[in-house]
mmCIF file of C-alpha atoms and ligand atoms in Angstrom:
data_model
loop_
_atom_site.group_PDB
_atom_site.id
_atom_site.type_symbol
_atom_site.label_atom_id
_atom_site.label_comp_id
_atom_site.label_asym_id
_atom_site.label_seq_id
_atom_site.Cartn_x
_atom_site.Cartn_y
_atom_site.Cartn_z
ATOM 1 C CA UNK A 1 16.485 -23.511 10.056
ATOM 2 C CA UNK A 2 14.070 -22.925 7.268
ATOM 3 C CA UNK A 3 15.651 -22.517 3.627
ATOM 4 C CA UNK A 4 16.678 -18.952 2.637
ATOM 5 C CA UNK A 5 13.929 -17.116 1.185
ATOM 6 C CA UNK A 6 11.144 -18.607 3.338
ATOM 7 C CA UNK A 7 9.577 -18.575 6.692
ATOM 8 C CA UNK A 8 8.989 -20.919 9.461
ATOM 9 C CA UNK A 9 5.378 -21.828 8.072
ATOM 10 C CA UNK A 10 7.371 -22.510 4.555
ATOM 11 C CA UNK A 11 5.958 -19.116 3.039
ATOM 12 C CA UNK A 12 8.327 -18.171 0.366
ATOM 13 C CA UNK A 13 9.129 -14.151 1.199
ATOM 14 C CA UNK A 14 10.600 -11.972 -1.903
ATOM 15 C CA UNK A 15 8.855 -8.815 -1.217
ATOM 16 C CA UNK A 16 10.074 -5.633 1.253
ATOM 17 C CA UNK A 17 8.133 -3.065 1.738
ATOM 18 C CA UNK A 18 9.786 0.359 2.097
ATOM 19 C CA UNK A 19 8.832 3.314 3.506
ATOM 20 C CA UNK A 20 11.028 6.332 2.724
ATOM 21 C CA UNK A 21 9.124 8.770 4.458
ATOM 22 C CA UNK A 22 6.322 9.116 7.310
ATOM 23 C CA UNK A 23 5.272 12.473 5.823
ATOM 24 C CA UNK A 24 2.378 13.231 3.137
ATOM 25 C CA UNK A 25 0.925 15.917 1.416
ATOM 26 C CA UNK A 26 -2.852 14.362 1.796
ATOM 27 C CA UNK A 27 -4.678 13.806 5.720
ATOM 28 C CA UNK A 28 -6.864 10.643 4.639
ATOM 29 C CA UNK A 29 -9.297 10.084 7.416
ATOM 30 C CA UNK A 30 -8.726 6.606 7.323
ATOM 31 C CA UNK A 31 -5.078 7.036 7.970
ATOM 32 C CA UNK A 32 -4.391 10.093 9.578
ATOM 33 C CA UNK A 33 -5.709 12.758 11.903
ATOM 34 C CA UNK A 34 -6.844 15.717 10.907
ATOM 35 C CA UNK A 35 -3.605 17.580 12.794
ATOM 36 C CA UNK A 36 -1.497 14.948 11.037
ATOM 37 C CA UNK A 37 0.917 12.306 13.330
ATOM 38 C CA UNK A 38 4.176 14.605 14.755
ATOM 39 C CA UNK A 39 6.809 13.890 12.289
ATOM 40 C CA UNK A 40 9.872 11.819 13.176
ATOM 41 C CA UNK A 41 13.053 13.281 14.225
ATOM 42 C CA UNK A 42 14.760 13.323 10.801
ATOM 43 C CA UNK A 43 17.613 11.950 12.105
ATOM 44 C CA UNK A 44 15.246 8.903 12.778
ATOM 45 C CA UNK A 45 14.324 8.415 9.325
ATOM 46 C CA UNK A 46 16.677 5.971 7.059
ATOM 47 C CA UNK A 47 19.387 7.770 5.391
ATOM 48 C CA UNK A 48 18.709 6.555 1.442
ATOM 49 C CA UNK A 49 22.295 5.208 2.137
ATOM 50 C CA UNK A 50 21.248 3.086 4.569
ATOM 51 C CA UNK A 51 17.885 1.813 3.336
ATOM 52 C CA UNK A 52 20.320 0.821 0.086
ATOM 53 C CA UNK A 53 22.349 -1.233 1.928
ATOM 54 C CA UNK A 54 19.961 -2.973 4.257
ATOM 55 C CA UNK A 55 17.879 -4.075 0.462
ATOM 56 C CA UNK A 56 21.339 -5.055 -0.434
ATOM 57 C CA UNK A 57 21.532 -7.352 2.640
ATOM 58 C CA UNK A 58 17.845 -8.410 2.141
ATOM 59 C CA UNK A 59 18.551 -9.996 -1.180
ATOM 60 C CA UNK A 60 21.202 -12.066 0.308
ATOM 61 C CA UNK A 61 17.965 -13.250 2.145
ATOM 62 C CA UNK A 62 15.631 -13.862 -0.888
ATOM 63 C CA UNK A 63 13.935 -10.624 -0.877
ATOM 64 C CA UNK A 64 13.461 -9.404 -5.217
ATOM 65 C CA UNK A 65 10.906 -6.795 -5.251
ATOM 66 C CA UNK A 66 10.691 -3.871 -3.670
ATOM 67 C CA UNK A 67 7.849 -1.404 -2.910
ATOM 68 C CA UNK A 68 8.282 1.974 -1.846
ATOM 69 C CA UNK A 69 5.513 3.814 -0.014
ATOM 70 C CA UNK A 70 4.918 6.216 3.154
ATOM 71 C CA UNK A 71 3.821 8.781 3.807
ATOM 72 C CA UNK A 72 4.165 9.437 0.599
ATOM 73 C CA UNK A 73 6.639 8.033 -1.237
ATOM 74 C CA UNK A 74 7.355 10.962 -3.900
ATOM 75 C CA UNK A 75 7.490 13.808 -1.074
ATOM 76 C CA UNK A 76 10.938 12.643 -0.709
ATOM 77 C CA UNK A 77 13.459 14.806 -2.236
ATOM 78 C CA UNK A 78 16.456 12.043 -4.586
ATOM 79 C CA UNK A 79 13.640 9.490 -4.352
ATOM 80 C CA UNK A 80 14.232 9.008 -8.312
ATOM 81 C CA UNK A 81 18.051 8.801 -7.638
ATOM 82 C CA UNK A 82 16.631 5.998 -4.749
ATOM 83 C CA UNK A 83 14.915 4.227 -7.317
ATOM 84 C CA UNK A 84 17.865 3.924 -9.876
ATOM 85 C CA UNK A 85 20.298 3.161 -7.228
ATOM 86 C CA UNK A 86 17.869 0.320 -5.761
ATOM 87 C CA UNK A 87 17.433 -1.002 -9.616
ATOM 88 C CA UNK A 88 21.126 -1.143 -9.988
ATOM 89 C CA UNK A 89 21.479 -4.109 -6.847
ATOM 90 C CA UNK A 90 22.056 -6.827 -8.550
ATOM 91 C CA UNK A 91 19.329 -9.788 -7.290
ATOM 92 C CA UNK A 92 16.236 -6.727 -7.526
ATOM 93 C CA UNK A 93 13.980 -7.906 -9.971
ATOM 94 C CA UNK A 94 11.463 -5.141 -9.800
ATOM 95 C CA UNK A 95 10.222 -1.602 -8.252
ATOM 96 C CA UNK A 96 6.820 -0.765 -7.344
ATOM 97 C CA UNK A 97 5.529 2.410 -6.100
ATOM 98 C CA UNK A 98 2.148 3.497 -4.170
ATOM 99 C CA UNK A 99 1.306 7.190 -4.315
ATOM 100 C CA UNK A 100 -1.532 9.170 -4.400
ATOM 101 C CA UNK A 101 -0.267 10.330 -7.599
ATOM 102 C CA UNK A 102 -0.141 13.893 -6.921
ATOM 103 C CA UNK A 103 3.520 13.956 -7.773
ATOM 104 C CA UNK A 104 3.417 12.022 -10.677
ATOM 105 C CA UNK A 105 3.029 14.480 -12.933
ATOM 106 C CA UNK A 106 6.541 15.873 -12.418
ATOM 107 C CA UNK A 107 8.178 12.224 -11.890
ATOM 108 C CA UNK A 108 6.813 9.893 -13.980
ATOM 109 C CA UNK A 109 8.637 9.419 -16.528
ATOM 110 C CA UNK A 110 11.820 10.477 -14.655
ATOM 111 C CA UNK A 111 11.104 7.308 -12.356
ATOM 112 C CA UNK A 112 10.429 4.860 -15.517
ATOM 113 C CA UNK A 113 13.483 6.362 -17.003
ATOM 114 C CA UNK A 114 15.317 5.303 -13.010
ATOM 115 C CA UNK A 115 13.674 1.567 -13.598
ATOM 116 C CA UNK A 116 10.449 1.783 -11.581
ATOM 117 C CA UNK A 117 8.608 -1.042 -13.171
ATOM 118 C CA UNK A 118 5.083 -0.725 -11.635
ATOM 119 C CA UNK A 119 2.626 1.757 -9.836
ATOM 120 C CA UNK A 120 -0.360 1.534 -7.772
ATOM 121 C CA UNK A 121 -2.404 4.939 -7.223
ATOM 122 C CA UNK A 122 -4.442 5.465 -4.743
ATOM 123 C CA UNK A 123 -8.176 7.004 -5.124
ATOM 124 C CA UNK A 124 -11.147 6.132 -3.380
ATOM 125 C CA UNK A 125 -13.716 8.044 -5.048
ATOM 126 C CA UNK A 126 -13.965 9.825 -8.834
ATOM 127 C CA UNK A 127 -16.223 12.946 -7.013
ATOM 128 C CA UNK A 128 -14.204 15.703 -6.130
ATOM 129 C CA UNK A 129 -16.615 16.877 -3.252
ATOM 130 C CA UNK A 130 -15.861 13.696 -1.605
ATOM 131 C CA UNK A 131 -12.429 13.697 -3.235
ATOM 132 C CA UNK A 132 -11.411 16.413 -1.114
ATOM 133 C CA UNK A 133 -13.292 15.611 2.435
ATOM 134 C CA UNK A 134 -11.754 11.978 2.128
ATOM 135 C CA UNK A 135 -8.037 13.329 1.541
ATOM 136 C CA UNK A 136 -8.620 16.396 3.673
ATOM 137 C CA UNK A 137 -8.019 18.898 1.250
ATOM 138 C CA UNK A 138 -6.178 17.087 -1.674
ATOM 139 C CA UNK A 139 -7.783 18.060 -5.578
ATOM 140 C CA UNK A 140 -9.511 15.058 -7.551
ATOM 141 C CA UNK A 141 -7.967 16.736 -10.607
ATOM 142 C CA UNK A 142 -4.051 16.190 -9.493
ATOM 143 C CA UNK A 143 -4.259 12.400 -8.676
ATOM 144 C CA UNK A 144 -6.458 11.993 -12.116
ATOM 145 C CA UNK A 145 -3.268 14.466 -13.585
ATOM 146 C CA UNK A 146 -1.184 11.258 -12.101
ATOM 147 C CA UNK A 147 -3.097 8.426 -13.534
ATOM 148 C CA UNK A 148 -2.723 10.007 -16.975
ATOM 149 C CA UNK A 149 1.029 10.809 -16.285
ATOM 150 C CA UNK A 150 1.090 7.417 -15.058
ATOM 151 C CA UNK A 151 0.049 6.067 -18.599
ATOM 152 C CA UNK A 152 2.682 8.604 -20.732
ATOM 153 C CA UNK A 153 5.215 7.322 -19.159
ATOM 154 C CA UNK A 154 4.717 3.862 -20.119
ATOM 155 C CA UNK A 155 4.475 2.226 -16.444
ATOM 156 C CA UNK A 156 2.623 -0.647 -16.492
ATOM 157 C CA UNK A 157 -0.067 -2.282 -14.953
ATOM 158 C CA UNK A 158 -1.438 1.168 -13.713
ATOM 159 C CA UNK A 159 -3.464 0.296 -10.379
ATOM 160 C CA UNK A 160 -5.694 2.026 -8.690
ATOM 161 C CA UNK A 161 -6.103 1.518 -4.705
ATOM 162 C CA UNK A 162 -9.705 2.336 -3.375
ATOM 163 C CA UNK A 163 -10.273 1.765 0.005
ATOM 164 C CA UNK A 164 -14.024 1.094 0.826
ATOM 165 C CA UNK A 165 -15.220 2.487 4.254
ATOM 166 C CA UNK A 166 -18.883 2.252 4.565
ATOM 167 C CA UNK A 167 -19.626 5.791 6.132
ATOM 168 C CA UNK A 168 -18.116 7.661 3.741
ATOM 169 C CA UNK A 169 -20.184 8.453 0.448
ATOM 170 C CA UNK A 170 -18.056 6.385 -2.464
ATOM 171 C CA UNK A 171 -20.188 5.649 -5.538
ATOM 172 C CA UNK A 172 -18.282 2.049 -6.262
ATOM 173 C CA UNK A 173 -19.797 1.428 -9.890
ATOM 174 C CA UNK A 174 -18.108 5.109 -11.245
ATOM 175 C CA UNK A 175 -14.896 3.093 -10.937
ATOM 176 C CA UNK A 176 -16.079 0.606 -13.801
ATOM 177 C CA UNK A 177 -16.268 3.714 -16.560
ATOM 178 C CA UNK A 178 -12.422 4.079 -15.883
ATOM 179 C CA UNK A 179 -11.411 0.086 -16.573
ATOM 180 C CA UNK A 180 -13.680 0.472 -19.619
ATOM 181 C CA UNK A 181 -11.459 2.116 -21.886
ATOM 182 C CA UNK A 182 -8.232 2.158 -20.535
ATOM 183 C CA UNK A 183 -6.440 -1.023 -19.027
ATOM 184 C CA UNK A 184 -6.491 0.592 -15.408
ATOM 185 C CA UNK A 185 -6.901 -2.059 -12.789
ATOM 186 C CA UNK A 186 -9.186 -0.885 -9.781
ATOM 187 C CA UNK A 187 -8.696 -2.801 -6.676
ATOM 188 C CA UNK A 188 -11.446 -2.375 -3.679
ATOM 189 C CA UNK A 189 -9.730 -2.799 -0.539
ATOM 190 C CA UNK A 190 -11.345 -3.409 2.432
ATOM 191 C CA UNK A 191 -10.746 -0.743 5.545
ATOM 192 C CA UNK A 192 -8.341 -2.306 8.256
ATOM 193 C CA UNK A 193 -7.900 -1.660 11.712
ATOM 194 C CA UNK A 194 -4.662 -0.304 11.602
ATOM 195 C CA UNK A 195 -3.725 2.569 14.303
ATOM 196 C CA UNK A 196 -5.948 4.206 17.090
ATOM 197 C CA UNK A 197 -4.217 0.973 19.128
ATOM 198 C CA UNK A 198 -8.400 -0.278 19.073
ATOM 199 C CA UNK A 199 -9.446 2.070 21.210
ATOM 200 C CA UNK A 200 -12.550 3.981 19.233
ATOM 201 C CA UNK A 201 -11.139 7.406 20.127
ATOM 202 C CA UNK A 202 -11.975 10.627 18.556
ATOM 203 C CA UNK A 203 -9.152 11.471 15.975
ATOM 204 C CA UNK A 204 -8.017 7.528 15.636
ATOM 205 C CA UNK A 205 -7.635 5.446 12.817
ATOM 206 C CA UNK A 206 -10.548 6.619 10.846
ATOM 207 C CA UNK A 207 -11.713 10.438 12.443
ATOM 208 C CA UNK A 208 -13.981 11.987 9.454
ATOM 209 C CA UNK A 209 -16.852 13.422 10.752
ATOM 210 C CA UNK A 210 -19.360 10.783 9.368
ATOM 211 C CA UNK A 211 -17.299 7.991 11.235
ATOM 212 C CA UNK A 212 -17.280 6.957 14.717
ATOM 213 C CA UNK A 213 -13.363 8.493 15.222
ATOM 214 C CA UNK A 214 -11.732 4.731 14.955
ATOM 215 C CA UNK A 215 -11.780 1.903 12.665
ATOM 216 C CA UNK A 216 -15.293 0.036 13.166
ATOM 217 C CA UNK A 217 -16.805 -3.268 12.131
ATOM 218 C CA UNK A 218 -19.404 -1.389 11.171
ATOM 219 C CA UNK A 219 -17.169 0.945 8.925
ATOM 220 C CA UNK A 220 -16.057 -2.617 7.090
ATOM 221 C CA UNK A 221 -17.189 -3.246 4.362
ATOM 222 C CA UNK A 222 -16.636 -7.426 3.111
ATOM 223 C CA UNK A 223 -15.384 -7.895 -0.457
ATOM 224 C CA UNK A 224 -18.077 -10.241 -1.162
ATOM 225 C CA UNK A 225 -20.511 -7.450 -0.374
ATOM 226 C CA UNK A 226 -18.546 -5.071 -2.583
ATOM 227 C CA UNK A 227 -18.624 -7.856 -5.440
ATOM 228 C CA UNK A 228 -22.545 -8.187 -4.990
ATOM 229 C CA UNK A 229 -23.013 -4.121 -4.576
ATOM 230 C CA UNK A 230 -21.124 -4.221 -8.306
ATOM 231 C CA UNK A 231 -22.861 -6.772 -9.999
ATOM 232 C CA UNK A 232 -26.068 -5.703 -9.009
ATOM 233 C CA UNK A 233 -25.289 -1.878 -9.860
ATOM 234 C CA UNK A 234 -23.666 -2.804 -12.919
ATOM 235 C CA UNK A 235 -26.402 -5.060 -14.370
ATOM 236 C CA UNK A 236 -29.122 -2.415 -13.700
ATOM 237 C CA UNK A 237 -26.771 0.355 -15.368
ATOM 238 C CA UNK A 238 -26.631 -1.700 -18.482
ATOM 239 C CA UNK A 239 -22.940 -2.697 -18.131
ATOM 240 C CA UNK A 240 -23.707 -6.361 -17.972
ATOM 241 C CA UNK A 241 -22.884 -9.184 -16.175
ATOM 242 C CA UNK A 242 -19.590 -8.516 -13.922
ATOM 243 C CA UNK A 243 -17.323 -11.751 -14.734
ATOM 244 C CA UNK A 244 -14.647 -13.375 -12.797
ATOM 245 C CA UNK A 245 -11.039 -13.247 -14.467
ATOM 246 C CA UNK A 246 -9.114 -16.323 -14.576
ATOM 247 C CA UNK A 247 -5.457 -15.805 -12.433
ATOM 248 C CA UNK A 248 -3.500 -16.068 -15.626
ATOM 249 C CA UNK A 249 -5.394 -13.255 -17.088
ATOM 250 C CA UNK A 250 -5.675 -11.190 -14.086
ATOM 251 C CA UNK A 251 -2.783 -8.220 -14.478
ATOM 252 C CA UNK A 252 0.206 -9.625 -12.107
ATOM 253 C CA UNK A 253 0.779 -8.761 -8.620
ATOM 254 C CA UNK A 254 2.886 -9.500 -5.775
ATOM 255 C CA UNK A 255 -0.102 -9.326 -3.672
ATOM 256 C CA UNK A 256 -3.429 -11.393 -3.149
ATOM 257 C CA UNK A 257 -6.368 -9.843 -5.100
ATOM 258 C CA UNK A 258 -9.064 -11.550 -6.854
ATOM 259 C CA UNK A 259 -10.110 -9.736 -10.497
ATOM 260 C CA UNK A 260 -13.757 -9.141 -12.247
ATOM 261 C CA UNK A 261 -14.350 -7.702 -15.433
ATOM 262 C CA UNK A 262 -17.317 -6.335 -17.322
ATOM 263 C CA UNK A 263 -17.825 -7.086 -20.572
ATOM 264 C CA UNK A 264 -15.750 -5.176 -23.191
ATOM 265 C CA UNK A 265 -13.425 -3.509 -20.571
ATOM 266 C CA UNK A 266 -9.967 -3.424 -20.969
ATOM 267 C CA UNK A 267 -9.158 -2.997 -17.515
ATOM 268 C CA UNK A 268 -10.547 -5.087 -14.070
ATOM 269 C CA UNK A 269 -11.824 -4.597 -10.852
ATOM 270 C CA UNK A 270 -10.258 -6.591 -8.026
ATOM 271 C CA UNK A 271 -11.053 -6.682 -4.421
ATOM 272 C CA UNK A 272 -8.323 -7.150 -1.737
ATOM 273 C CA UNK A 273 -9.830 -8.589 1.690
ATOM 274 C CA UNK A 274 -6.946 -9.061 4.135
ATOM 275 C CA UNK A 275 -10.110 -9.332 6.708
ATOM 276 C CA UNK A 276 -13.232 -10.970 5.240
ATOM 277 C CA UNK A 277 -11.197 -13.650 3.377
ATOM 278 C CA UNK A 278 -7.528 -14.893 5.495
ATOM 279 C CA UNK A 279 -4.417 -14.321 2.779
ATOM 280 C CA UNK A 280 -2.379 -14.835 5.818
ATOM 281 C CA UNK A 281 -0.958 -18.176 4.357
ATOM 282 C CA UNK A 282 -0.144 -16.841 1.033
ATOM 283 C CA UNK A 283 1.693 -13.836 2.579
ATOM 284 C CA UNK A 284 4.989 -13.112 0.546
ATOM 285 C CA UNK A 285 6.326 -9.814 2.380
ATOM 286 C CA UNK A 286 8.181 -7.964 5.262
ATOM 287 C CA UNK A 287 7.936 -4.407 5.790
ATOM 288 C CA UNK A 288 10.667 -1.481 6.367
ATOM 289 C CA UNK A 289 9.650 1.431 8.538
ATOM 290 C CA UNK A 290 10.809 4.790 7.787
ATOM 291 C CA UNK A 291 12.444 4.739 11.245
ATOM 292 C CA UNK A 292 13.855 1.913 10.457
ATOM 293 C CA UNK A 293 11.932 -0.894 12.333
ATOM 294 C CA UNK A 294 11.584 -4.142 10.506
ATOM 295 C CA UNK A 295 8.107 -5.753 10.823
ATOM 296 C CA UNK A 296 6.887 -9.103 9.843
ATOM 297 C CA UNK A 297 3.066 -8.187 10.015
ATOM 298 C CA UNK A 298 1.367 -5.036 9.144
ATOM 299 C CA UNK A 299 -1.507 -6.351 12.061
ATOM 300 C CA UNK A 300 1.703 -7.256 14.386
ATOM 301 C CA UNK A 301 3.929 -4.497 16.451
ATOM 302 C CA UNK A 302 6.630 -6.448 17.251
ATOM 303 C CA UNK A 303 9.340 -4.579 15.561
ATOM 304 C CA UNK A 304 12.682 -5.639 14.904
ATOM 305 C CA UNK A 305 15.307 -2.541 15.257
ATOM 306 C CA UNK A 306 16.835 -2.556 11.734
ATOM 307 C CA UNK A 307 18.464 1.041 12.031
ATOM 308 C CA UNK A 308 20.793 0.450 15.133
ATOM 309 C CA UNK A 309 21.977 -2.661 13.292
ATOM 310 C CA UNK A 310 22.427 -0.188 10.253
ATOM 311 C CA UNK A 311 24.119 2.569 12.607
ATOM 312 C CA UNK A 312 26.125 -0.153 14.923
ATOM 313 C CA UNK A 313 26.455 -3.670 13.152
ATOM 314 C CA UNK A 314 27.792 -5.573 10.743
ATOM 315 C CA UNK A 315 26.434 -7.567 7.798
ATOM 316 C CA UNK A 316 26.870 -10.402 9.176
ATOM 317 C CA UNK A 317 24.322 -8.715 11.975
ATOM 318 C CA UNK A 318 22.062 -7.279 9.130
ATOM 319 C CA UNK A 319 21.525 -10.849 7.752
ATOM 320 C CA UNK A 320 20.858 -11.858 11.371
ATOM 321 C CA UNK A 321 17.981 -9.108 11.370
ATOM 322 C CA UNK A 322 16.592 -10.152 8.700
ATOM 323 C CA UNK A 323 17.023 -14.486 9.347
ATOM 324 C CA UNK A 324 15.420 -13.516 13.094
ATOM 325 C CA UNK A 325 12.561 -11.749 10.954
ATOM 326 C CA UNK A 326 11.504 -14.830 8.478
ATOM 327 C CA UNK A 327 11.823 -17.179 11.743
ATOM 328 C CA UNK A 328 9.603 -14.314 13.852
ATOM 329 C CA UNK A 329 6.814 -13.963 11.055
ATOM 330 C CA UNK A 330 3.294 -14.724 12.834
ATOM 331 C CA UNK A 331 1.146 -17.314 10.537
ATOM 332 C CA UNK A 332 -1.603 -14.960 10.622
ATOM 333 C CA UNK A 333 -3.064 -11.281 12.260
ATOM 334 C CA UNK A 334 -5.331 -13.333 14.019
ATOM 335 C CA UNK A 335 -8.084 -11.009 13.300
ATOM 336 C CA UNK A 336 -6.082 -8.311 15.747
ATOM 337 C CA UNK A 337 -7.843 -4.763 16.024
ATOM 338 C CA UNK A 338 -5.521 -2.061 15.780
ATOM 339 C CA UNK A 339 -1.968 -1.040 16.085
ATOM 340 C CA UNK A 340 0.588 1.334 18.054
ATOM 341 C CA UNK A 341 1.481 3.359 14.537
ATOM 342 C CA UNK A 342 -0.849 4.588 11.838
ATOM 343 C CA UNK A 343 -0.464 3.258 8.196
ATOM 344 C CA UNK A 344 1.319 6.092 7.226
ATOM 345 C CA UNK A 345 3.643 5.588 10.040
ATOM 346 C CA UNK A 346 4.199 2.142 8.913
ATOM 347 C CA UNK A 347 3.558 2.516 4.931
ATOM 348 C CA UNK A 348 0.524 0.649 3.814
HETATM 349 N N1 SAM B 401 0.559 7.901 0.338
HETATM 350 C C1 SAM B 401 0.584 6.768 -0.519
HETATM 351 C C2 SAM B 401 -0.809 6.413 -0.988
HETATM 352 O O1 SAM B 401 -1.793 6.893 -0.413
HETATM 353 O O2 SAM B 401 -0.899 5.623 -1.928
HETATM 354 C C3 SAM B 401 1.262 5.569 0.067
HETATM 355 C C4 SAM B 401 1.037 5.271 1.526
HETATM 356 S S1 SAM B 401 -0.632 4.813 1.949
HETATM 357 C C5 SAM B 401 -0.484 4.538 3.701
HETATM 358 C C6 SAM B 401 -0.725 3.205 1.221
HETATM 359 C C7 SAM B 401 -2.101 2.638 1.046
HETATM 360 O O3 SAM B 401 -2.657 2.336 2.320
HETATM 361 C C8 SAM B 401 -3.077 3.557 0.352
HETATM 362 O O4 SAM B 401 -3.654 2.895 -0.755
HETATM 363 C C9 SAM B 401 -4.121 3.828 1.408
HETATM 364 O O5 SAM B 401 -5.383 4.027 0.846
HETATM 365 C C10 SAM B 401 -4.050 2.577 2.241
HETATM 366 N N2 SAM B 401 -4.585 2.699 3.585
HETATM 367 C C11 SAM B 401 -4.308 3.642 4.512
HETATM 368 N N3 SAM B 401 -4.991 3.390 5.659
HETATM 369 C C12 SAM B 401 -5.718 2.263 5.430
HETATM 370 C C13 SAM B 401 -6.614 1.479 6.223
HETATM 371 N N4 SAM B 401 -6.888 1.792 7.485
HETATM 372 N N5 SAM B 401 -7.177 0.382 5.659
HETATM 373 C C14 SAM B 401 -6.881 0.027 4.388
HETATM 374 N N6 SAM B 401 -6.027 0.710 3.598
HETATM 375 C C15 SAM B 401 -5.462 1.816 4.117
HETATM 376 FE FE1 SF4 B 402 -1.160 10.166 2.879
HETATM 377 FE FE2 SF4 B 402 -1.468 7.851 1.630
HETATM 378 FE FE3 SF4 B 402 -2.194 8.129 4.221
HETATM 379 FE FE4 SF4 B 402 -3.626 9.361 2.352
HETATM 380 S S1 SF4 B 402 -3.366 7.137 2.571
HETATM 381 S S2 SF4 B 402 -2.858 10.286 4.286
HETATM 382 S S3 SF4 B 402 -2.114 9.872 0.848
HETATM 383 S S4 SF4 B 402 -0.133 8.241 3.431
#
């Protein structure tokens, strides 16, 4: 049996992912149909209770940092109370959160104040026009409202999370002006195939009405192409040359970005490419559904069924879950196209 903490490839895994909730207040197009995804039962959703106790079990297992995301995460009525309680298990070294920031107006600093450590927003363009056909109706105001709320309240590094699909209209240099005087890190990530099970069907993974209704190869956009699209934008806007930032400068993360800089900026611009460039082999985490389901690969739907163990087991069972998980984790997605469940179903 591998050693505690690690996997059967020798992967050392400290990260969960949690989703508290499969509901949101935004209808990305890259994540969601326009109708939204039926919510679960509620009595299908983790109890905060029981999400609690199965991190408890997990750090018995080597797991230290927790992310909480959806849905979205701050929809969630006691979700600060969640956070506090989570900070309080002894073995947790840190709390992420990923939100489209909406929210954070009203619980930033209550959620700093409850031990969340870090934050990732997510935005994926700065024009409010495009703001509001990419989240189907959210306001670019109220997740710029969260960045800045973000900052108050002291958590640090702030991240942004823009995902780059190539038919929608995202002006990728406007993102440098923010890293340039404030130490926000940008990261580009490239559009997966997650949901719409590969089938290209109207209303799938991706339905805006500039895409094809599913996640495409042609909708992908490398991050070596985004790198070159910024360095070539950014030299003829005068920003300079756009500079590669060495890993002990780059902000830290618990996840496999590579960072640029321009000249003069305080903040960077990474680019996240779980497609273009395999991270398989440096892959740290597991993931939590909101229903419960434990899964060792976003790309992957074998599920293990976490909430009857919660609802009929023991501990002893609960550390079995989890064991059965690290032995279970694929080496890699294998390049797979699609999934059963959206990413909000199984909190990106
Ligand atoms: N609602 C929160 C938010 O938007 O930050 C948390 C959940 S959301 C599913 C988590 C992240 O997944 C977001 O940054 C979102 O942009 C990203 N995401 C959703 N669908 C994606 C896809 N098909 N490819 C890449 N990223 C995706
Ligand atoms: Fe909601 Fe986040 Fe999905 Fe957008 S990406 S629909 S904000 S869960």
């Amino acid at each position: 049996m591998a050693p505690t903490g690690t996997d059967s490839f020798g992967r050392r895994i400290d990260y969960l992912r949690i989703s508290v909730t499969d509901r949101c207040n935004f209808r990305c197009v890259y994540c969601m149909p326009p109708e939204g995804v039926p919510w679960r039962d509620p009595a299908d959703i983790l109890t905060f209770e029981e999400i609690e106790r199965f991190a408890e079990a997990a750090v018995g297992e080597g797991i230290s940092k927790i992310r909480l995301t959806g849905g979205e995460p701050l929809v969630r009525k006691g979700i600060v109370e969640h956070v506090s309680r989570l900070r309080a298990i002894t073995g947790i070294e840190a709390i992420a959160i990923t939100t489209n920031g909406v929210l954070l107006p009203r619980y930033a600093q209550q959620l700093v104040d409850a031990g969340l450590n870090r934050v990732n927003i997510s935005l994926d363009t700065l024009d409010a026009k495009v703001f509001g056909e990419i989240t189907r109706g959210g306001r670019l105001e109220d997740t710029l409202a969260g960045i800045d709320a973000a900052f108050a309240a002291g958590m640090r590094p702030v991240k942004i999370n823009a995902v780059v699909v190539r038919s929608l209209d995202q002006d990728l240099l406007s993102f440098a002006a923010l890293t340039r005087d404030r130490a926000i890190h940008v990261r580009f990530i490239e559009y997966m195939p997650v949901g719409g099970e590969g089938e290209p069907v109207p209303g799938g993974a991706c339905s805006s009405d500039t895409t094809a209704g599913a996640w495409t190869i042609e909708d992908h956009v490398p991050s070596d192409e985004i790198v070159a699209r910024l360095t070539a934008e950014g030299l003829a806007a005068g920003y300079g040359q756009l500079e590669a930032v060495a890993r002990g400068d780059a902000p830290g993360g618990w996840g496999p970005a590579t960072y640029y800089r321009f000249p003069g900026a305080q903040g960077t611009i990474g680019v996240i490419s779980p497609l273009s460039h395999h991270f398989c082999g440096e892959c740290n985490r597991l993931r939590l559904t909101a229903d419960g389901k434990l899964r060792t690969c976003l790309f992957s739907d074998d599920e293990l069924d976490a909430r009857a163990v919660l609802r009929g087991g023991t501990e002893a069972d609960l550390h079995a879950l989890i064991q059965e998980a690290l032995a279970s984790k694929p080496e890699s997605h294998n390049m797979r196209i699609g999934t059963l469940r959206r990413m909000s179903q199984i909190g990106g």
